[in-house]
């Protein structure tokens, strides 16, 4: 059949059908996985599967043939939970380091601000004491 997509094969098979019905997955498999005549192959595992699917389709067991084509076990809903790509994990580690250093910088800055506030308050108290000790002339 050549290098055609399954969608193209499905559309061609639908047009060939007298009822214009959509072909099943097993029928598409049979059409797209035919072996080329005259070519020699190393293994015959595909031939065995092809023969099984062909027998099921001929017997009218389309559901079983579709299950054989699609495959058996699928992954569960938690298959990728907890997995990360390496570059994502490295980026997260870098973010944690930046956040940790930012937290340390914030802590140091907070300490400096507290010291500055205390110094400013002491200067203000001294200035207020000086102002209070001054005698203001009554003429003002």
PDB file of C-alpha atoms in Angstrom:
ATOM      1  CA  UNK A   1       0.000   0.000   0.000  1.00  0.00           C
ATOM      2  CA  UNK A   2       2.928   2.346   0.471  1.00  0.00           C
ATOM      3  CA  UNK A   3       3.737   5.034   2.987  1.00  0.00           C
ATOM      4  CA  UNK A   4       0.226   6.306   3.614  1.00  0.00           C
ATOM      5  CA  UNK A   5      -1.252   7.387   6.878  1.00  0.00           C
ATOM      6  CA  UNK A   6      -3.985   5.412   8.541  1.00  0.00           C
ATOM      7  CA  UNK A   7      -6.373   8.301   7.890  1.00  0.00           C
ATOM      8  CA  UNK A   8      -5.665   8.089   4.149  1.00  0.00           C
ATOM      9  CA  UNK A   9      -6.091   4.321   4.178  1.00  0.00           C
ATOM     10  CA  UNK A  10      -9.341   4.639   6.124  1.00  0.00           C
ATOM     11  CA  UNK A  11     -10.719   7.178   3.637  1.00  0.00           C
ATOM     12  CA  UNK A  12      -9.737   5.038   0.627  1.00  0.00           C
ATOM     13  CA  UNK A  13     -11.371   1.982   2.184  1.00  0.00           C
ATOM     14  CA  UNK A  14     -14.511   3.983   3.016  1.00  0.00           C
ATOM     15  CA  UNK A  15     -14.790   5.138  -0.610  1.00  0.00           C
ATOM     16  CA  UNK A  16     -14.389   1.540  -1.874  1.00  0.00           C
ATOM     17  CA  UNK A  17     -17.181   0.303   0.407  1.00  0.00           C
ATOM     18  CA  UNK A  18     -20.636   0.224  -1.201  1.00  0.00           C
ATOM     19  CA  UNK A  19     -22.305   1.654   1.931  1.00  0.00           C
ATOM     20  CA  UNK A  20     -19.539   4.249   2.483  1.00  0.00           C
ATOM     21  CA  UNK A  21     -19.157   2.881   6.019  1.00  0.00           C
ATOM     22  CA  UNK A  22     -16.067   3.543   8.101  1.00  0.00           C
ATOM     23  CA  UNK A  23     -13.756   0.510   8.303  1.00  0.00           C
ATOM     24  CA  UNK A  24     -12.840  -0.952  11.683  1.00  0.00           C
ATOM     25  CA  UNK A  25      -9.348  -0.724  13.151  1.00  0.00           C
ATOM     26  CA  UNK A  26      -8.711  -4.370  12.369  1.00  0.00           C
ATOM     27  CA  UNK A  27      -9.657  -3.888   8.709  1.00  0.00           C
ATOM     28  CA  UNK A  28      -7.316  -0.901   8.491  1.00  0.00           C
ATOM     29  CA  UNK A  29      -4.573  -2.998  10.092  1.00  0.00           C
ATOM     30  CA  UNK A  30      -5.086  -5.756   7.539  1.00  0.00           C
ATOM     31  CA  UNK A  31      -4.945  -3.269   4.691  1.00  0.00           C
ATOM     32  CA  UNK A  32      -1.895  -1.342   5.892  1.00  0.00           C
ATOM     33  CA  UNK A  33       0.221  -4.224   7.200  1.00  0.00           C
ATOM     34  CA  UNK A  34       0.107  -6.471   4.144  1.00  0.00           C
ATOM     35  CA  UNK A  35       3.486  -7.855   3.168  1.00  0.00           C
ATOM     36  CA  UNK A  36       4.827  -7.031  -0.230  1.00  0.00           C
ATOM     37  CA  UNK A  37       4.844 -10.000  -2.599  1.00  0.00           C
ATOM     38  CA  UNK A  38       8.251 -11.223  -3.719  1.00  0.00           C
ATOM     39  CA  UNK A  39      10.146  -9.755  -0.772  1.00  0.00           C
ATOM     40  CA  UNK A  40      11.863 -11.990   1.783  1.00  0.00           C
ATOM     41  CA  UNK A  41      11.590 -11.202   5.490  1.00  0.00           C
ATOM     42  CA  UNK A  42      13.723 -12.397   8.403  1.00  0.00           C
ATOM     43  CA  UNK A  43      10.918 -13.091  10.889  1.00  0.00           C
ATOM     44  CA  UNK A  44       7.393 -14.258  10.496  1.00  0.00           C
ATOM     45  CA  UNK A  45       5.881 -12.840  13.712  1.00  0.00           C
ATOM     46  CA  UNK A  46       3.990 -10.213  11.744  1.00  0.00           C
ATOM     47  CA  UNK A  47       2.625 -12.932   9.470  1.00  0.00           C
ATOM     48  CA  UNK A  48       1.318 -14.830  12.492  1.00  0.00           C
ATOM     49  CA  UNK A  49      -0.433 -11.744  13.877  1.00  0.00           C
ATOM     50  CA  UNK A  50      -1.752 -10.880  10.423  1.00  0.00           C
ATOM     51  CA  UNK A  51      -3.152 -14.397  10.047  1.00  0.00           C
ATOM     52  CA  UNK A  52      -4.814 -14.213  13.485  1.00  0.00           C
ATOM     53  CA  UNK A  53      -6.434 -10.872  12.681  1.00  0.00           C
ATOM     54  CA  UNK A  54      -7.533 -12.134   9.257  1.00  0.00           C
ATOM     55  CA  UNK A  55      -9.117 -15.233  10.829  1.00  0.00           C
ATOM     56  CA  UNK A  56     -10.999 -13.147  13.405  1.00  0.00           C
ATOM     57  CA  UNK A  57     -12.274 -10.711  10.762  1.00  0.00           C
ATOM     58  CA  UNK A  58     -13.376 -13.589   8.525  1.00  0.00           C
ATOM     59  CA  UNK A  59     -15.208 -15.139  11.487  1.00  0.00           C
ATOM     60  CA  UNK A  60     -17.020 -11.847  12.116  1.00  0.00           C
ATOM     61  CA  UNK A  61     -15.335 -11.218  15.466  1.00  0.00           C
ATOM     62  CA  UNK A  62     -14.434  -7.592  14.816  1.00  0.00           C
ATOM     63  CA  UNK A  63     -14.209  -6.621  18.509  1.00  0.00           C
ATOM     64  CA  UNK A  64     -11.641  -9.344  19.249  1.00  0.00           C
ATOM     65  CA  UNK A  65      -9.675  -8.405  16.124  1.00  0.00           C
ATOM     66  CA  UNK A  66      -9.676  -4.739  17.162  1.00  0.00           C
ATOM     67  CA  UNK A  67      -8.431  -5.696  20.640  1.00  0.00           C
ATOM     68  CA  UNK A  68      -5.616  -7.725  19.082  1.00  0.00           C
ATOM     69  CA  UNK A  69      -4.629  -4.844  16.794  1.00  0.00           C
ATOM     70  CA  UNK A  70      -4.793  -2.089  19.401  1.00  0.00           C
ATOM     71  CA  UNK A  71      -2.913  -4.116  21.968  1.00  0.00           C
ATOM     72  CA  UNK A  72      -3.457  -5.273  25.470  1.00  0.00           C
ATOM     73  CA  UNK A  73      -2.264  -3.521  28.567  1.00  0.00           C
ATOM     74  CA  UNK A  74      -2.423   0.238  28.737  1.00  0.00           C
ATOM     75  CA  UNK A  75      -0.807   2.453  31.293  1.00  0.00           C
ATOM     76  CA  UNK A  76      -2.780   3.389  34.390  1.00  0.00           C
ATOM     77  CA  UNK A  77      -3.850   6.867  35.387  1.00  0.00           C
ATOM     78  CA  UNK A  78      -0.824   7.352  37.648  1.00  0.00           C
ATOM     79  CA  UNK A  79       1.794   6.192  35.150  1.00  0.00           C
ATOM     80  CA  UNK A  80       3.718   9.475  34.912  1.00  0.00           C
ATOM     81  CA  UNK A  81       2.994  10.767  38.415  1.00  0.00           C
ATOM     82  CA  UNK A  82       6.223  11.758  40.120  1.00  0.00           C
ATOM     83  CA  UNK A  83       8.355  11.537  37.001  1.00  0.00           C
ATOM     84  CA  UNK A  84      10.223  14.566  35.759  1.00  0.00           C
ATOM     85  CA  UNK A  85      12.472  15.264  32.875  1.00  0.00           C
ATOM     86  CA  UNK A  86      16.041  15.889  33.907  1.00  0.00           C
ATOM     87  CA  UNK A  87      16.116  19.483  32.666  1.00  0.00           C
ATOM     88  CA  UNK A  88      12.969  20.267  34.667  1.00  0.00           C
ATOM     89  CA  UNK A  89      14.485  18.758  37.813  1.00  0.00           C
ATOM     90  CA  UNK A  90      17.664  20.807  37.336  1.00  0.00           C
ATOM     91  CA  UNK A  91      15.638  23.979  36.782  1.00  0.00           C
ATOM     92  CA  UNK A  92      13.651  23.298  39.959  1.00  0.00           C
ATOM     93  CA  UNK A  93      16.876  22.798  41.920  1.00  0.00           C
ATOM     94  CA  UNK A  94      18.192  26.120  40.587  1.00  0.00           C
ATOM     95  CA  UNK A  95      14.966  27.860  41.603  1.00  0.00           C
ATOM     96  CA  UNK A  96      15.230  26.373  45.099  1.00  0.00           C
ATOM     97  CA  UNK A  97      18.824  27.630  45.397  1.00  0.00           C
ATOM     98  CA  UNK A  98      17.813  31.121  44.247  1.00  0.00           C
ATOM     99  CA  UNK A  99      14.879  31.163  46.659  1.00  0.00           C
ATOM    100  CA  UNK A 100      17.133  29.989  49.492  1.00  0.00           C
ATOM    101  CA  UNK A 101      19.710  32.692  48.755  1.00  0.00           C
ATOM    102  CA  UNK A 102      16.961  35.284  48.394  1.00  0.00           C
ATOM    103  CA  UNK A 103      15.576  34.243  51.774  1.00  0.00           C
ATOM    104  CA  UNK A 104      19.030  34.625  53.327  1.00  0.00           C
ATOM    105  CA  UNK A 105      19.449  38.061  51.738  1.00  0.00           C
ATOM    106  CA  UNK A 106      16.014  39.107  52.993  1.00  0.00           C
ATOM    107  CA  UNK A 107      16.906  37.967  56.497  1.00  0.00           C
ATOM    108  CA  UNK A 108      20.139  40.011  56.458  1.00  0.00           C
ATOM    109  CA  UNK A 109      18.320  43.043  55.034  1.00  0.00           C
ATOM    110  CA  UNK A 110      15.651  42.770  57.722  1.00  0.00           C
ATOM    111  CA  UNK A 111      18.376  42.821  60.404  1.00  0.00           C
ATOM    112  CA  UNK A 112      20.012  45.879  58.831  1.00  0.00           C
ATOM    113  CA  UNK A 113      16.668  47.699  58.682  1.00  0.00           C
ATOM    114  CA  UNK A 114      15.982  46.948  62.351  1.00  0.00           C
ATOM    115  CA  UNK A 115      19.406  48.325  63.339  1.00  0.00           C
ATOM    116  CA  UNK A 116      18.848  51.454  61.227  1.00  0.00           C
ATOM    117  CA  UNK A 117      15.424  52.038  62.783  1.00  0.00           C
ATOM    118  CA  UNK A 118      16.944  51.804  66.260  1.00  0.00           C
ATOM    119  CA  UNK A 119      19.714  54.269  65.339  1.00  0.00           C
ATOM    120  CA  UNK A 120      17.206  56.730  63.867  1.00  0.00           C
ATOM    121  CA  UNK A 121      15.004  56.461  66.961  1.00  0.00           C
ATOM    122  CA  UNK A 122      17.986  57.126  69.264  1.00  0.00           C
ATOM    123  CA  UNK A 123      18.964  60.189  67.221  1.00  0.00           C
ATOM    124  CA  UNK A 124      15.366  61.446  67.338  1.00  0.00           C
ATOM    125  CA  UNK A 125      15.200  60.998  71.109  1.00  0.00           C
ATOM    126  CA  UNK A 126      18.466  62.917  71.537  1.00  0.00           C
ATOM    127  CA  UNK A 127      17.225  65.754  69.303  1.00  0.00           C
ATOM    128  CA  UNK A 128      13.944  65.912  71.207  1.00  0.00           C
ATOM    129  CA  UNK A 129      15.847  66.135  74.481  1.00  0.00           C
ATOM    130  CA  UNK A 130      17.973  68.969  73.103  1.00  0.00           C
ATOM    131  CA  UNK A 131      14.881  70.790  71.885  1.00  0.00           C
ATOM    132  CA  UNK A 132      13.169  70.314  75.247  1.00  0.00           C
ATOM    133  CA  UNK A 133      16.172  71.704  77.099  1.00  0.00           C
ATOM    134  CA  UNK A 134      16.226  74.873  75.050  1.00  0.00           C
ATOM    135  CA  UNK A 135      14.524  77.847  76.491  1.00  0.00           C
ATOM    136  CA  UNK A 136      12.157  79.383  74.036  1.00  0.00           C
ATOM    137  CA  UNK A 137      11.818  83.184  74.290  1.00  0.00           C
ATOM    138  CA  UNK A 138       8.350  84.226  75.271  1.00  0.00           C
ATOM    139  CA  UNK A 139       8.189  86.896  72.609  1.00  0.00           C
ATOM    140  CA  UNK A 140       7.526  84.368  69.908  1.00  0.00           C
TER     141      UNK A 140
END
